[in-house]
Amino acid sequence: MELTLVVLIIIVGLTFDFTNGFHDAANAIATSISTRALTPRVALLMAAVMNFCGAFLGTEVAQTVGSGIIAAPEDDSGLLLVLCALIGAIGWNVFTWWRGLPTSSSHALIGGLVGAALAASATVYWSGIVDKVVLPMLFSPLVGVALGYTLHVTILWLFRRSTPRRIMRRFRMAQTVSAAAMGLGHGLQDAQKTMGVIVLALVTAGWQDDFSVPIWVIAAVAAAMAAGTYSGGRRIITTLGRRIVHLDPPRGFAAETAAAAVLYTTAFLVKAPISTTQTITAAILGAGATRRASAVRWQVARSIVTAWVLTFFGAGIPAAAIYLVLHAVTGL
Protein backbone atom coordinates (compact mmCIF):
# COMPACT_ATOMS: atom_id res chain seq x y z
CA MET A 1 0.00 0.00 0.00
CA GLU A 2 2.84 2.40 0.88
CA LEU A 3 4.59 1.84 -2.45
CA THR A 4 1.30 2.23 -4.33
CA LEU A 5 0.50 5.53 -2.58
CA VAL A 6 3.98 6.97 -3.18
CA VAL A 7 3.85 6.06 -6.88
CA LEU A 8 0.36 7.56 -7.13
CA ILE A 9 1.53 10.76 -5.44
CA ILE A 10 4.41 11.09 -7.88
CA ILE A 11 2.12 10.51 -10.87
CA VAL A 12 -0.59 12.86 -9.59
CA GLY A 13 2.05 15.40 -8.55
CA LEU A 14 3.48 15.47 -12.06
CA THR A 15 -0.07 15.75 -13.40
CA PHE A 16 -0.60 18.77 -11.15
CA ASP A 17 2.65 20.23 -12.45
CA PHE A 18 1.44 19.70 -16.02
CA THR A 19 -1.80 21.55 -15.21
CA ASN A 20 0.28 24.25 -13.53
CA GLY A 21 2.18 24.63 -16.79
CA PHE A 22 -0.83 25.08 -19.09
CA HIS A 23 -2.74 27.04 -16.44
CA ASP A 24 0.12 29.46 -15.78
CA ALA A 25 1.68 29.58 -19.26
CA ALA A 26 0.00 32.96 -19.63
CA ASN A 27 2.14 34.34 -16.81
CA ALA A 28 5.20 34.48 -18.99
CA ILE A 29 3.87 35.08 -22.47
CA ALA A 30 0.44 36.76 -22.48
CA THR A 31 1.81 40.29 -22.67
CA SER A 32 4.32 39.40 -25.39
CA ILE A 33 1.61 37.77 -27.52
CA SER A 34 -0.89 40.60 -27.01
CA THR A 35 1.68 43.22 -28.09
CA ARG A 36 2.73 41.01 -31.04
CA ALA A 37 6.30 40.92 -29.80
CA LEU A 38 6.20 37.12 -30.18
CA THR A 39 3.98 34.69 -32.05
CA PRO A 40 2.04 32.23 -29.86
CA ARG A 41 4.04 29.22 -31.06
CA VAL A 42 7.43 30.86 -30.46
CA ALA A 43 6.31 32.32 -27.12
CA LEU A 44 5.05 28.96 -25.83
CA LEU A 45 8.23 27.18 -26.88
CA MET A 46 10.43 29.82 -25.24
CA ALA A 47 8.34 29.76 -22.04
CA ALA A 48 8.55 25.94 -21.90
CA VAL A 49 12.34 25.96 -22.26
CA MET A 50 12.76 28.71 -19.65
CA ASN A 51 10.36 26.94 -17.26
CA PHE A 52 12.49 23.81 -17.57
CA CYS A 53 15.72 25.71 -16.89
CA GLY A 54 14.22 27.71 -14.03
CA ALA A 55 13.33 24.54 -12.14
CA PHE A 56 17.04 23.82 -11.67
CA LEU A 57 17.93 27.21 -10.15
CA GLY A 58 17.08 26.44 -6.52
CA THR A 59 15.18 24.33 -4.00
CA GLU A 60 14.63 26.77 -1.11
CA VAL A 61 10.93 27.24 -1.92
CA ALA A 62 10.51 23.45 -2.26
CA GLN A 63 11.85 22.94 1.26
CA THR A 64 9.47 25.63 2.57
CA VAL A 65 6.48 23.85 0.99
CA GLY A 66 7.65 20.40 2.06
CA SER A 67 8.42 21.17 5.69
CA GLY A 68 6.80 24.51 6.56
CA ILE A 69 3.09 24.11 5.74
CA ILE A 70 1.86 20.90 7.36
CA ALA A 71 3.22 17.86 9.22
CA ALA A 72 1.75 14.77 7.59
CA PRO A 73 1.36 11.64 9.78
CA GLU A 74 4.22 9.23 9.13
CA ASP A 75 2.07 6.38 7.90
CA ASP A 76 -0.20 5.54 4.99
CA SER A 77 -2.79 8.08 6.16
CA GLY A 78 -0.18 10.82 5.69
CA LEU A 79 0.42 9.68 2.12
CA LEU A 80 -3.35 9.63 1.53
CA LEU A 81 -3.46 13.21 2.84
CA VAL A 82 -0.83 14.37 0.32
CA LEU A 83 -2.59 12.56 -2.53
CA CYS A 84 -5.94 14.20 -1.74
CA ALA A 85 -4.29 17.63 -1.51
CA LEU A 86 -2.94 17.21 -5.04
CA ILE A 87 -6.31 16.06 -6.39
CA GLY A 88 -8.05 19.10 -4.87
CA ALA A 89 -5.48 21.45 -6.39
CA ILE A 90 -5.77 19.83 -9.83
CA GLY A 91 -9.55 20.16 -9.74
CA TRP A 92 -9.35 23.88 -8.95
CA ASN A 93 -6.74 24.42 -11.68
CA VAL A 94 -8.89 22.75 -14.32
CA PHE A 95 -12.03 24.61 -13.21
CA THR A 96 -10.40 28.07 -13.26
CA TRP A 97 -8.65 27.31 -16.57
CA TRP A 98 -12.05 26.42 -18.05
CA ARG A 99 -13.44 29.72 -16.72
CA GLY A 100 -10.41 31.64 -18.07
CA LEU A 101 -9.43 32.93 -14.62
CA PRO A 102 -5.69 33.40 -13.88
CA THR A 103 -5.72 32.07 -10.32
CA SER A 104 -2.75 30.81 -8.35
CA SER A 105 -1.73 27.17 -8.73
CA SER A 106 0.61 27.71 -5.78
CA HIS A 107 -2.18 28.75 -3.45
CA ALA A 108 -4.39 25.96 -4.78
CA LEU A 109 -1.71 23.46 -3.77
CA ILE A 110 -1.28 25.01 -0.32
CA GLY A 111 -5.04 25.21 0.13
CA GLY A 112 -5.31 21.52 -0.77
CA LEU A 113 -2.61 20.62 1.76
CA VAL A 114 -4.28 22.60 4.55
CA GLY A 115 -7.77 21.28 3.74
CA ALA A 116 -6.65 17.65 3.68
CA ALA A 117 -4.56 18.15 6.84
CA LEU A 118 -7.52 19.58 8.74
CA ALA A 119 -9.69 16.66 7.64
CA ALA A 120 -6.99 14.24 8.81
CA SER A 121 -6.50 16.11 12.12
CA ALA A 122 -2.85 16.60 11.15
CA THR A 123 -0.66 19.51 12.28
CA VAL A 124 -0.93 22.72 10.28
CA TYR A 125 1.89 25.24 10.76
CA TRP A 126 -0.28 28.35 10.88
CA SER A 127 2.65 30.66 11.70
CA GLY A 128 4.50 29.37 8.64
CA ILE A 129 1.43 29.88 6.47
CA VAL A 130 1.08 33.47 7.69
CA ASP A 131 4.79 34.26 7.24
CA LYS A 132 5.44 32.39 4.00
CA VAL A 133 2.03 32.41 2.26
CA VAL A 134 -0.44 35.01 3.51
CA LEU A 135 1.92 37.98 3.92
CA PRO A 136 3.71 37.38 0.57
CA MET A 137 0.27 36.90 -1.04
CA LEU A 138 -0.73 40.35 0.20
CA PHE A 139 2.51 42.21 -0.44
CA SER A 140 3.74 40.74 -3.74
CA PRO A 141 0.78 42.09 -5.79
CA LEU A 142 1.18 45.52 -4.16
CA VAL A 143 4.86 45.54 -5.04
CA GLY A 144 4.01 44.32 -8.55
CA VAL A 145 1.53 47.17 -9.10
CA ALA A 146 3.93 49.80 -7.77
CA LEU A 147 6.93 48.48 -9.66
CA GLY A 148 5.02 48.05 -12.94
CA TYR A 149 3.68 51.60 -12.68
CA THR A 150 7.09 53.05 -11.74
CA LEU A 151 8.96 51.24 -14.51
CA HIS A 152 6.55 52.39 -17.19
CA VAL A 153 6.58 55.98 -15.94
CA THR A 154 10.40 55.84 -16.08
CA ILE A 155 10.26 54.49 -19.65
CA LEU A 156 7.88 57.27 -20.68
CA TRP A 157 10.22 59.89 -19.25
CA LEU A 158 13.43 58.40 -20.70
CA PHE A 159 12.00 58.06 -24.21
CA ARG A 160 9.75 61.12 -24.24
CA ARG A 161 11.60 62.65 -27.21
CA SER A 162 11.79 59.47 -29.30
CA THR A 163 9.53 58.65 -32.22
CA PRO A 164 6.71 56.23 -31.31
CA ARG A 165 7.38 53.82 -34.19
CA ARG A 166 11.01 53.33 -33.22
CA ILE A 167 10.12 52.90 -29.54
CA MET A 168 7.52 50.23 -30.31
CA ARG A 169 9.99 48.29 -32.45
CA ARG A 170 12.72 48.42 -29.81
CA PHE A 171 10.46 47.35 -26.98
CA ARG A 172 9.03 44.47 -29.01
CA MET A 173 12.61 43.20 -29.19
CA ALA A 174 13.16 43.92 -25.49
CA GLN A 175 10.06 41.93 -24.61
CA THR A 176 11.78 38.77 -25.83
CA VAL A 177 14.22 39.20 -22.96
CA SER A 178 11.60 40.18 -20.35
CA ALA A 179 9.31 37.29 -21.34
CA ALA A 180 12.24 34.88 -21.06
CA ALA A 181 12.99 36.29 -17.60
CA MET A 182 9.36 35.70 -16.61
CA GLY A 183 9.48 32.12 -17.90
CA LEU A 184 12.64 31.47 -15.91
CA GLY A 185 11.08 32.99 -12.79
CA HIS A 186 7.93 30.92 -13.22
CA GLY A 187 9.97 27.73 -13.40
CA LEU A 188 12.01 28.83 -10.39
CA GLN A 189 8.91 29.50 -8.27
CA ASP A 190 6.18 27.12 -9.37
CA ALA A 191 8.15 23.97 -10.16
CA GLN A 192 9.58 23.97 -6.64
CA LYS A 193 6.14 23.71 -5.05
CA THR A 194 5.47 20.34 -6.66
CA MET A 195 8.99 19.23 -5.74
CA GLY A 196 8.20 20.08 -2.12
CA VAL A 197 5.03 17.97 -2.11
CA ILE A 198 6.78 14.95 -3.65
CA VAL A 199 9.59 15.24 -1.10
CA LEU A 200 6.97 15.52 1.66
CA ALA A 201 5.60 12.17 0.47
CA LEU A 202 9.08 10.60 0.43
CA VAL A 203 9.77 11.79 3.99
CA THR A 204 6.32 10.67 5.18
CA ALA A 205 6.97 7.21 3.75
CA GLY A 206 10.39 7.11 5.41
CA TRP A 207 12.21 6.89 2.10
CA GLN A 208 14.43 9.83 3.02
CA ASP A 209 15.26 11.61 6.28
CA ASP A 210 15.34 15.27 5.26
CA PHE A 211 13.61 17.64 2.85
CA SER A 212 16.45 17.95 0.33
CA VAL A 213 15.24 17.53 -3.24
CA PRO A 214 16.71 14.62 -5.27
CA ILE A 215 17.86 15.46 -8.77
CA TRP A 216 15.40 12.98 -10.32
CA VAL A 217 12.51 14.87 -8.70
CA ILE A 218 13.80 18.18 -10.09
CA ALA A 219 14.18 16.73 -13.59
CA ALA A 220 10.76 15.04 -13.60
CA VAL A 221 8.95 18.13 -12.33
CA ALA A 222 10.80 20.40 -14.76
CA ALA A 223 9.85 18.18 -17.71
CA ALA A 224 6.18 17.97 -16.66
CA MET A 225 5.89 21.74 -16.25
CA ALA A 226 7.62 22.42 -19.57
CA ALA A 227 5.26 20.01 -21.35
CA GLY A 228 2.25 21.66 -19.74
CA THR A 229 3.46 25.13 -20.62
CA TYR A 230 3.97 24.22 -24.27
CA SER A 231 0.45 22.77 -24.44
CA GLY A 232 -0.91 26.28 -23.96
CA GLY A 233 -3.65 27.74 -21.86
CA ARG A 234 -5.05 30.21 -24.36
CA ARG A 235 -8.15 31.09 -22.34
CA ILE A 236 -6.04 32.67 -19.60
CA ILE A 237 -3.66 34.22 -22.14
CA THR A 238 -6.64 36.13 -23.51
CA THR A 239 -7.66 37.34 -20.04
CA LEU A 240 -4.20 38.56 -19.05
CA GLY A 241 -3.17 39.89 -22.44
CA ARG A 242 -6.31 41.69 -23.59
CA ARG A 243 -9.22 41.74 -21.16
CA ILE A 244 -7.60 43.56 -18.21
CA VAL A 245 -6.01 46.46 -20.08
CA HIS A 246 -4.74 47.16 -23.59
CA LEU A 247 -0.97 46.71 -23.59
CA ASP A 248 1.63 48.16 -25.92
CA PRO A 249 5.26 46.89 -26.01
CA PRO A 250 6.66 49.39 -23.43
CA ARG A 251 3.89 48.54 -20.97
CA GLY A 252 4.35 44.83 -21.62
CA PHE A 253 8.09 45.13 -21.03
CA ALA A 254 7.53 47.08 -17.80
CA ALA A 255 4.99 44.53 -16.49
CA GLU A 256 7.15 41.50 -17.29
CA THR A 257 10.32 43.07 -15.85
CA ALA A 258 8.55 44.11 -12.65
CA ALA A 259 6.99 40.69 -12.14
CA ALA A 260 10.25 38.84 -12.82
CA ALA A 261 12.07 41.02 -10.28
CA VAL A 262 9.51 40.13 -7.60
CA LEU A 263 9.72 36.39 -8.42
CA TYR A 264 13.51 36.26 -8.14
CA THR A 265 13.60 38.32 -4.95
CA THR A 266 11.03 36.19 -3.12
CA ALA A 267 12.56 32.89 -4.30
CA PHE A 268 16.18 33.63 -3.40
CA LEU A 269 15.88 36.04 -0.47
CA VAL A 270 12.51 35.39 1.20
CA LYS A 271 12.21 31.70 0.15
CA ALA A 272 8.44 32.19 -0.05
CA PRO A 273 6.12 30.36 -2.49
CA ILE A 274 4.41 33.39 -4.03
CA SER A 275 1.95 33.34 -6.90
CA THR A 276 3.38 34.13 -10.33
CA THR A 277 -0.19 34.71 -11.50
CA GLN A 278 -0.92 37.37 -8.91
CA THR A 279 2.44 39.02 -9.49
CA ILE A 280 2.18 39.41 -13.27
CA THR A 281 -1.50 40.39 -13.09
CA ALA A 282 -0.67 43.11 -10.56
CA ALA A 283 2.24 44.33 -12.68
CA ILE A 284 -0.04 44.52 -15.74
CA LEU A 285 -2.52 46.59 -13.71
CA GLY A 286 0.28 48.92 -12.59
CA ALA A 287 1.71 49.40 -16.08
CA GLY A 288 -1.75 49.84 -17.58
CA ALA A 289 -2.76 52.46 -15.02
CA THR A 290 -0.13 54.88 -16.34
CA ARG A 291 -2.48 55.67 -19.23
CA ARG A 292 -5.38 56.48 -16.90
CA ALA A 293 -7.23 54.57 -14.24
CA SER A 294 -10.26 54.11 -16.49
CA ALA A 295 -8.10 52.27 -19.04
CA VAL A 296 -8.06 49.28 -16.70
CA ARG A 297 -11.12 47.05 -16.84
CA TRP A 298 -11.62 46.95 -13.09
CA GLN A 299 -14.61 44.61 -13.32
CA VAL A 300 -12.36 41.93 -14.82
CA ALA A 301 -9.74 42.71 -12.19
CA ARG A 302 -12.33 42.33 -9.42
CA SER A 303 -13.40 38.92 -10.69
CA ILE A 304 -9.76 37.82 -10.70
CA VAL A 305 -9.24 39.04 -7.13
CA THR A 306 -12.39 37.21 -6.05
CA ALA A 307 -11.04 34.01 -7.57
CA TRP A 308 -7.75 34.55 -5.71
CA VAL A 309 -9.61 34.77 -2.40
CA LEU A 310 -11.64 31.66 -3.18
CA THR A 311 -8.62 29.60 -4.25
CA PHE A 312 -7.75 28.28 -0.78
CA PHE A 313 -11.35 27.16 -0.23
CA GLY A 314 -11.85 25.97 -3.82
CA ALA A 315 -8.95 23.54 -3.50
CA GLY A 316 -9.05 22.93 0.26
CA ILE A 317 -12.70 21.90 0.66
CA PRO A 318 -12.64 19.28 -2.15
CA ALA A 319 -9.30 17.96 -0.83
CA ALA A 320 -10.81 17.55 2.63
CA ALA A 321 -13.95 15.88 1.26
CA ILE A 322 -11.94 13.45 -0.90
CA TYR A 323 -9.75 12.57 2.09
CA LEU A 324 -12.76 11.82 4.30
CA VAL A 325 -14.34 9.62 1.62
CA LEU A 326 -11.14 7.69 0.84
CA HIS A 327 -10.28 7.38 4.53
CA ALA A 328 -13.70 5.83 5.19
CA VAL A 329 -13.44 3.48 2.19
CA THR A 330 -9.83 2.34 2.65
CA GLY A 331 -9.55 2.57 6.43
CA LEU A 332 -6.20 4.38 6.18
Coordinates of C-alpha atoms in Angstrom, one line a residue:
M1 CA 0.0 0.0 0.0
E2 CA 2.8 2.4 0.9
L3 CA 4.6 1.8 -2.5
T4 CA 1.3 2.2 -4.3
L5 CA 0.5 5.5 -2.6
V6 CA 4.0 7.0 -3.2
V7 CA 3.9 6.1 -6.9
L8 CA 0.4 7.6 -7.1
I9 CA 1.5 10.8 -5.4
I10 CA 4.4 11.1 -7.9
I11 CA 2.1 10.5 -10.9
V12 CA -0.6 12.9 -9.6
G13 CA 2.1 15.4 -8.5
L14 CA 3.5 15.5 -12.1
T15 CA -0.1 15.7 -13.4
F16 CA -0.6 18.8 -11.2
D17 CA 2.7 20.2 -12.4
F18 CA 1.4 19.7 -16.0
T19 CA -1.8 21.5 -15.2
N20 CA 0.3 24.2 -13.5
G21 CA 2.2 24.6 -16.8
F22 CA -0.8 25.1 -19.1
H23 CA -2.7 27.0 -16.4
D24 CA 0.1 29.5 -15.8
A25 CA 1.7 29.6 -19.3
A26 CA 0.0 33.0 -19.6
N27 CA 2.1 34.3 -16.8
A28 CA 5.2 34.5 -19.0
I29 CA 3.9 35.1 -22.5
A30 CA 0.4 36.8 -22.5
T31 CA 1.8 40.3 -22.7
S32 CA 4.3 39.4 -25.4
I33 CA 1.6 37.8 -27.5
S34 CA -0.9 40.6 -27.0
T35 CA 1.7 43.2 -28.1
R36 CA 2.7 41.0 -31.0
A37 CA 6.3 40.9 -29.8
L38 CA 6.2 37.1 -30.2
T39 CA 4.0 34.7 -32.1
P40 CA 2.0 32.2 -29.9
R41 CA 4.0 29.2 -31.1
V42 CA 7.4 30.9 -30.5
A43 CA 6.3 32.3 -27.1
L44 CA 5.0 29.0 -25.8
L45 CA 8.2 27.2 -26.9
M46 CA 10.4 29.8 -25.2
A47 CA 8.3 29.8 -22.0
A48 CA 8.5 25.9 -21.9
V49 CA 12.3 26.0 -22.3
M50 CA 12.8 28.7 -19.7
N51 CA 10.4 26.9 -17.3
F52 CA 12.5 23.8 -17.6
C53 CA 15.7 25.7 -16.9
G54 CA 14.2 27.7 -14.0
A55 CA 13.3 24.5 -12.1
F56 CA 17.0 23.8 -11.7
L57 CA 17.9 27.2 -10.1
G58 CA 17.1 26.4 -6.5
T59 CA 15.2 24.3 -4.0
E60 CA 14.6 26.8 -1.1
V61 CA 10.9 27.2 -1.9
A62 CA 10.5 23.5 -2.3
Q63 CA 11.8 22.9 1.3
T64 CA 9.5 25.6 2.6
V65 CA 6.5 23.9 1.0
G66 CA 7.6 20.4 2.1
S67 CA 8.4 21.2 5.7
G68 CA 6.8 24.5 6.6
I69 CA 3.1 24.1 5.7
I70 CA 1.9 20.9 7.4
A71 CA 3.2 17.9 9.2
A72 CA 1.8 14.8 7.6
P73 CA 1.4 11.6 9.8
E74 CA 4.2 9.2 9.1
D75 CA 2.1 6.4 7.9
D76 CA -0.2 5.5 5.0
S77 CA -2.8 8.1 6.2
G78 CA -0.2 10.8 5.7
L79 CA 0.4 9.7 2.1
L80 CA -3.3 9.6 1.5
L81 CA -3.5 13.2 2.8
V82 CA -0.8 14.4 0.3
L83 CA -2.6 12.6 -2.5
C84 CA -5.9 14.2 -1.7
A85 CA -4.3 17.6 -1.5
L86 CA -2.9 17.2 -5.0
I87 CA -6.3 16.1 -6.4
G88 CA -8.0 19.1 -4.9
A89 CA -5.5 21.5 -6.4
I90 CA -5.8 19.8 -9.8
G91 CA -9.5 20.2 -9.7
W92 CA -9.3 23.9 -9.0
N93 CA -6.7 24.4 -11.7
V94 CA -8.9 22.7 -14.3
F95 CA -12.0 24.6 -13.2
T96 CA -10.4 28.1 -13.3
W97 CA -8.7 27.3 -16.6
W98 CA -12.1 26.4 -18.1
R99 CA -13.4 29.7 -16.7
G100 CA -10.4 31.6 -18.1
L101 CA -9.4 32.9 -14.6
P102 CA -5.7 33.4 -13.9
T103 CA -5.7 32.1 -10.3
S104 CA -2.7 30.8 -8.3
S105 CA -1.7 27.2 -8.7
S106 CA 0.6 27.7 -5.8
H107 CA -2.2 28.8 -3.4
A108 CA -4.4 26.0 -4.8
L109 CA -1.7 23.5 -3.8
I110 CA -1.3 25.0 -0.3
G111 CA -5.0 25.2 0.1
G112 CA -5.3 21.5 -0.8
L113 CA -2.6 20.6 1.8
V114 CA -4.3 22.6 4.5
G115 CA -7.8 21.3 3.7
A116 CA -6.7 17.7 3.7
A117 CA -4.6 18.2 6.8
L118 CA -7.5 19.6 8.7
A119 CA -9.7 16.7 7.6
A120 CA -7.0 14.2 8.8
S121 CA -6.5 16.1 12.1
A122 CA -2.8 16.6 11.2
T123 CA -0.7 19.5 12.3
V124 CA -0.9 22.7 10.3
Y125 CA 1.9 25.2 10.8
W126 CA -0.3 28.4 10.9
S127 CA 2.7 30.7 11.7
G128 CA 4.5 29.4 8.6
I129 CA 1.4 29.9 6.5
V130 CA 1.1 33.5 7.7
D131 CA 4.8 34.3 7.2
K132 CA 5.4 32.4 4.0
V133 CA 2.0 32.4 2.3
V134 CA -0.4 35.0 3.5
L135 CA 1.9 38.0 3.9
P136 CA 3.7 37.4 0.6
M137 CA 0.3 36.9 -1.0
L138 CA -0.7 40.4 0.2
F139 CA 2.5 42.2 -0.4
S140 CA 3.7 40.7 -3.7
P141 CA 0.8 42.1 -5.8
L142 CA 1.2 45.5 -4.2
V143 CA 4.9 45.5 -5.0
G144 CA 4.0 44.3 -8.6
V145 CA 1.5 47.2 -9.1
A146 CA 3.9 49.8 -7.8
L147 CA 6.9 48.5 -9.7
G148 CA 5.0 48.0 -12.9
Y149 CA 3.7 51.6 -12.7
T150 CA 7.1 53.0 -11.7
L151 CA 9.0 51.2 -14.5
H152 CA 6.5 52.4 -17.2
V153 CA 6.6 56.0 -15.9
T154 CA 10.4 55.8 -16.1
I155 CA 10.3 54.5 -19.6
L156 CA 7.9 57.3 -20.7
W157 CA 10.2 59.9 -19.2
L158 CA 13.4 58.4 -20.7
F159 CA 12.0 58.1 -24.2
R160 CA 9.7 61.1 -24.2
R161 CA 11.6 62.6 -27.2
S162 CA 11.8 59.5 -29.3
T163 CA 9.5 58.7 -32.2
P164 CA 6.7 56.2 -31.3
R165 CA 7.4 53.8 -34.2
R166 CA 11.0 53.3 -33.2
I167 CA 10.1 52.9 -29.5
M168 CA 7.5 50.2 -30.3
R169 CA 10.0 48.3 -32.5
R170 CA 12.7 48.4 -29.8
F171 CA 10.5 47.3 -27.0
R172 CA 9.0 44.5 -29.0
M173 CA 12.6 43.2 -29.2
A174 CA 13.2 43.9 -25.5
Q175 CA 10.1 41.9 -24.6
T176 CA 11.8 38.8 -25.8
V177 CA 14.2 39.2 -23.0
S178 CA 11.6 40.2 -20.4
A179 CA 9.3 37.3 -21.3
A180 CA 12.2 34.9 -21.1
A181 CA 13.0 36.3 -17.6
M182 CA 9.4 35.7 -16.6
G183 CA 9.5 32.1 -17.9
L184 CA 12.6 31.5 -15.9
G185 CA 11.1 33.0 -12.8
H186 CA 7.9 30.9 -13.2
G187 CA 10.0 27.7 -13.4
L188 CA 12.0 28.8 -10.4
Q189 CA 8.9 29.5 -8.3
D190 CA 6.2 27.1 -9.4
A191 CA 8.1 24.0 -10.2
Q192 CA 9.6 24.0 -6.6
K193 CA 6.1 23.7 -5.0
T194 CA 5.5 20.3 -6.7
M195 CA 9.0 19.2 -5.7
G196 CA 8.2 20.1 -2.1
V197 CA 5.0 18.0 -2.1
I198 CA 6.8 14.9 -3.7
V199 CA 9.6 15.2 -1.1
L200 CA 7.0 15.5 1.7
A201 CA 5.6 12.2 0.5
L202 CA 9.1 10.6 0.4
V203 CA 9.8 11.8 4.0
T204 CA 6.3 10.7 5.2
A205 CA 7.0 7.2 3.7
G206 CA 10.4 7.1 5.4
W207 CA 12.2 6.9 2.1
Q208 CA 14.4 9.8 3.0
D209 CA 15.3 11.6 6.3
D210 CA 15.3 15.3 5.3
F211 CA 13.6 17.6 2.9
S212 CA 16.4 17.9 0.3
V213 CA 15.2 17.5 -3.2
P214 CA 16.7 14.6 -5.3
I215 CA 17.9 15.5 -8.8
W216 CA 15.4 13.0 -10.3
V217 CA 12.5 14.9 -8.7
I218 CA 13.8 18.2 -10.1
A219 CA 14.2 16.7 -13.6
A220 CA 10.8 15.0 -13.6
V221 CA 8.9 18.1 -12.3
A222 CA 10.8 20.4 -14.8
A223 CA 9.9 18.2 -17.7
A224 CA 6.2 18.0 -16.7
M225 CA 5.9 21.7 -16.3
A226 CA 7.6 22.4 -19.6
A227 CA 5.3 20.0 -21.4
G228 CA 2.2 21.7 -19.7
T229 CA 3.5 25.1 -20.6
Y230 CA 4.0 24.2 -24.3
S231 CA 0.5 22.8 -24.4
G232 CA -0.9 26.3 -24.0
G233 CA -3.6 27.7 -21.9
R234 CA -5.0 30.2 -24.4
R235 CA -8.1 31.1 -22.3
I236 CA -6.0 32.7 -19.6
I237 CA -3.7 34.2 -22.1
T238 CA -6.6 36.1 -23.5
T239 CA -7.7 37.3 -20.0
L240 CA -4.2 38.6 -19.1
G241 CA -3.2 39.9 -22.4
R242 CA -6.3 41.7 -23.6
R243 CA -9.2 41.7 -21.2
I244 CA -7.6 43.6 -18.2
V245 CA -6.0 46.5 -20.1
H246 CA -4.7 47.2 -23.6
L247 CA -1.0 46.7 -23.6
D248 CA 1.6 48.2 -25.9
P249 CA 5.3 46.9 -26.0
P250 CA 6.7 49.4 -23.4
R251 CA 3.9 48.5 -21.0
G252 CA 4.3 44.8 -21.6
F253 CA 8.1 45.1 -21.0
A254 CA 7.5 47.1 -17.8
A255 CA 5.0 44.5 -16.5
E256 CA 7.2 41.5 -17.3
T257 CA 10.3 43.1 -15.9
A258 CA 8.6 44.1 -12.6
A259 CA 7.0 40.7 -12.1
A260 CA 10.3 38.8 -12.8
A261 CA 12.1 41.0 -10.3
V262 CA 9.5 40.1 -7.6
L263 CA 9.7 36.4 -8.4
Y264 CA 13.5 36.3 -8.1
T265 CA 13.6 38.3 -5.0
T266 CA 11.0 36.2 -3.1
A267 CA 12.6 32.9 -4.3
F268 CA 16.2 33.6 -3.4
L269 CA 15.9 36.0 -0.5
V270 CA 12.5 35.4 1.2
K271 CA 12.2 31.7 0.2
A272 CA 8.4 32.2 -0.1
P273 CA 6.1 30.4 -2.5
I274 CA 4.4 33.4 -4.0
S275 CA 1.9 33.3 -6.9
T276 CA 3.4 34.1 -10.3
T277 CA -0.2 34.7 -11.5
Q278 CA -0.9 37.4 -8.9
T279 CA 2.4 39.0 -9.5
I280 CA 2.2 39.4 -13.3
T281 CA -1.5 40.4 -13.1
A282 CA -0.7 43.1 -10.6
A283 CA 2.2 44.3 -12.7
I284 CA 0.0 44.5 -15.7
L285 CA -2.5 46.6 -13.7
G286 CA 0.3 48.9 -12.6
A287 CA 1.7 49.4 -16.1
G288 CA -1.8 49.8 -17.6
A289 CA -2.8 52.5 -15.0
T290 CA -0.1 54.9 -16.3
R291 CA -2.5 55.7 -19.2
R292 CA -5.4 56.5 -16.9
A293 CA -7.2 54.6 -14.2
S294 CA -10.3 54.1 -16.5
A295 CA -8.1 52.3 -19.0
V296 CA -8.1 49.3 -16.7
R297 CA -11.1 47.1 -16.8
W298 CA -11.6 47.0 -13.1
Q299 CA -14.6 44.6 -13.3
V300 CA -12.4 41.9 -14.8
A301 CA -9.7 42.7 -12.2
R302 CA -12.3 42.3 -9.4
S303 CA -13.4 38.9 -10.7
I304 CA -9.8 37.8 -10.7
V305 CA -9.2 39.0 -7.1
T306 CA -12.4 37.2 -6.0
A307 CA -11.0 34.0 -7.6
W308 CA -7.7 34.6 -5.7
V309 CA -9.6 34.8 -2.4
L310 CA -11.6 31.7 -3.2
T311 CA -8.6 29.6 -4.3
F312 CA -7.8 28.3 -0.8
F313 CA -11.3 27.2 -0.2
G314 CA -11.8 26.0 -3.8
A315 CA -8.9 23.5 -3.5
G316 CA -9.1 22.9 0.3
I317 CA -12.7 21.9 0.7
P318 CA -12.6 19.3 -2.1
A319 CA -9.3 18.0 -0.8
A320 CA -10.8 17.5 2.6
A321 CA -13.9 15.9 1.3
I322 CA -11.9 13.5 -0.9
Y323 CA -9.8 12.6 2.1
L324 CA -12.8 11.8 4.3
V325 CA -14.3 9.6 1.6
L326 CA -11.1 7.7 0.8
H327 CA -10.3 7.4 4.5
A328 CA -13.7 5.8 5.2
V329 CA -13.4 3.5 2.2
T330 CA -9.8 2.3 2.6
G331 CA -9.5 2.6 6.4
L332 CA -6.2 4.4 6.2

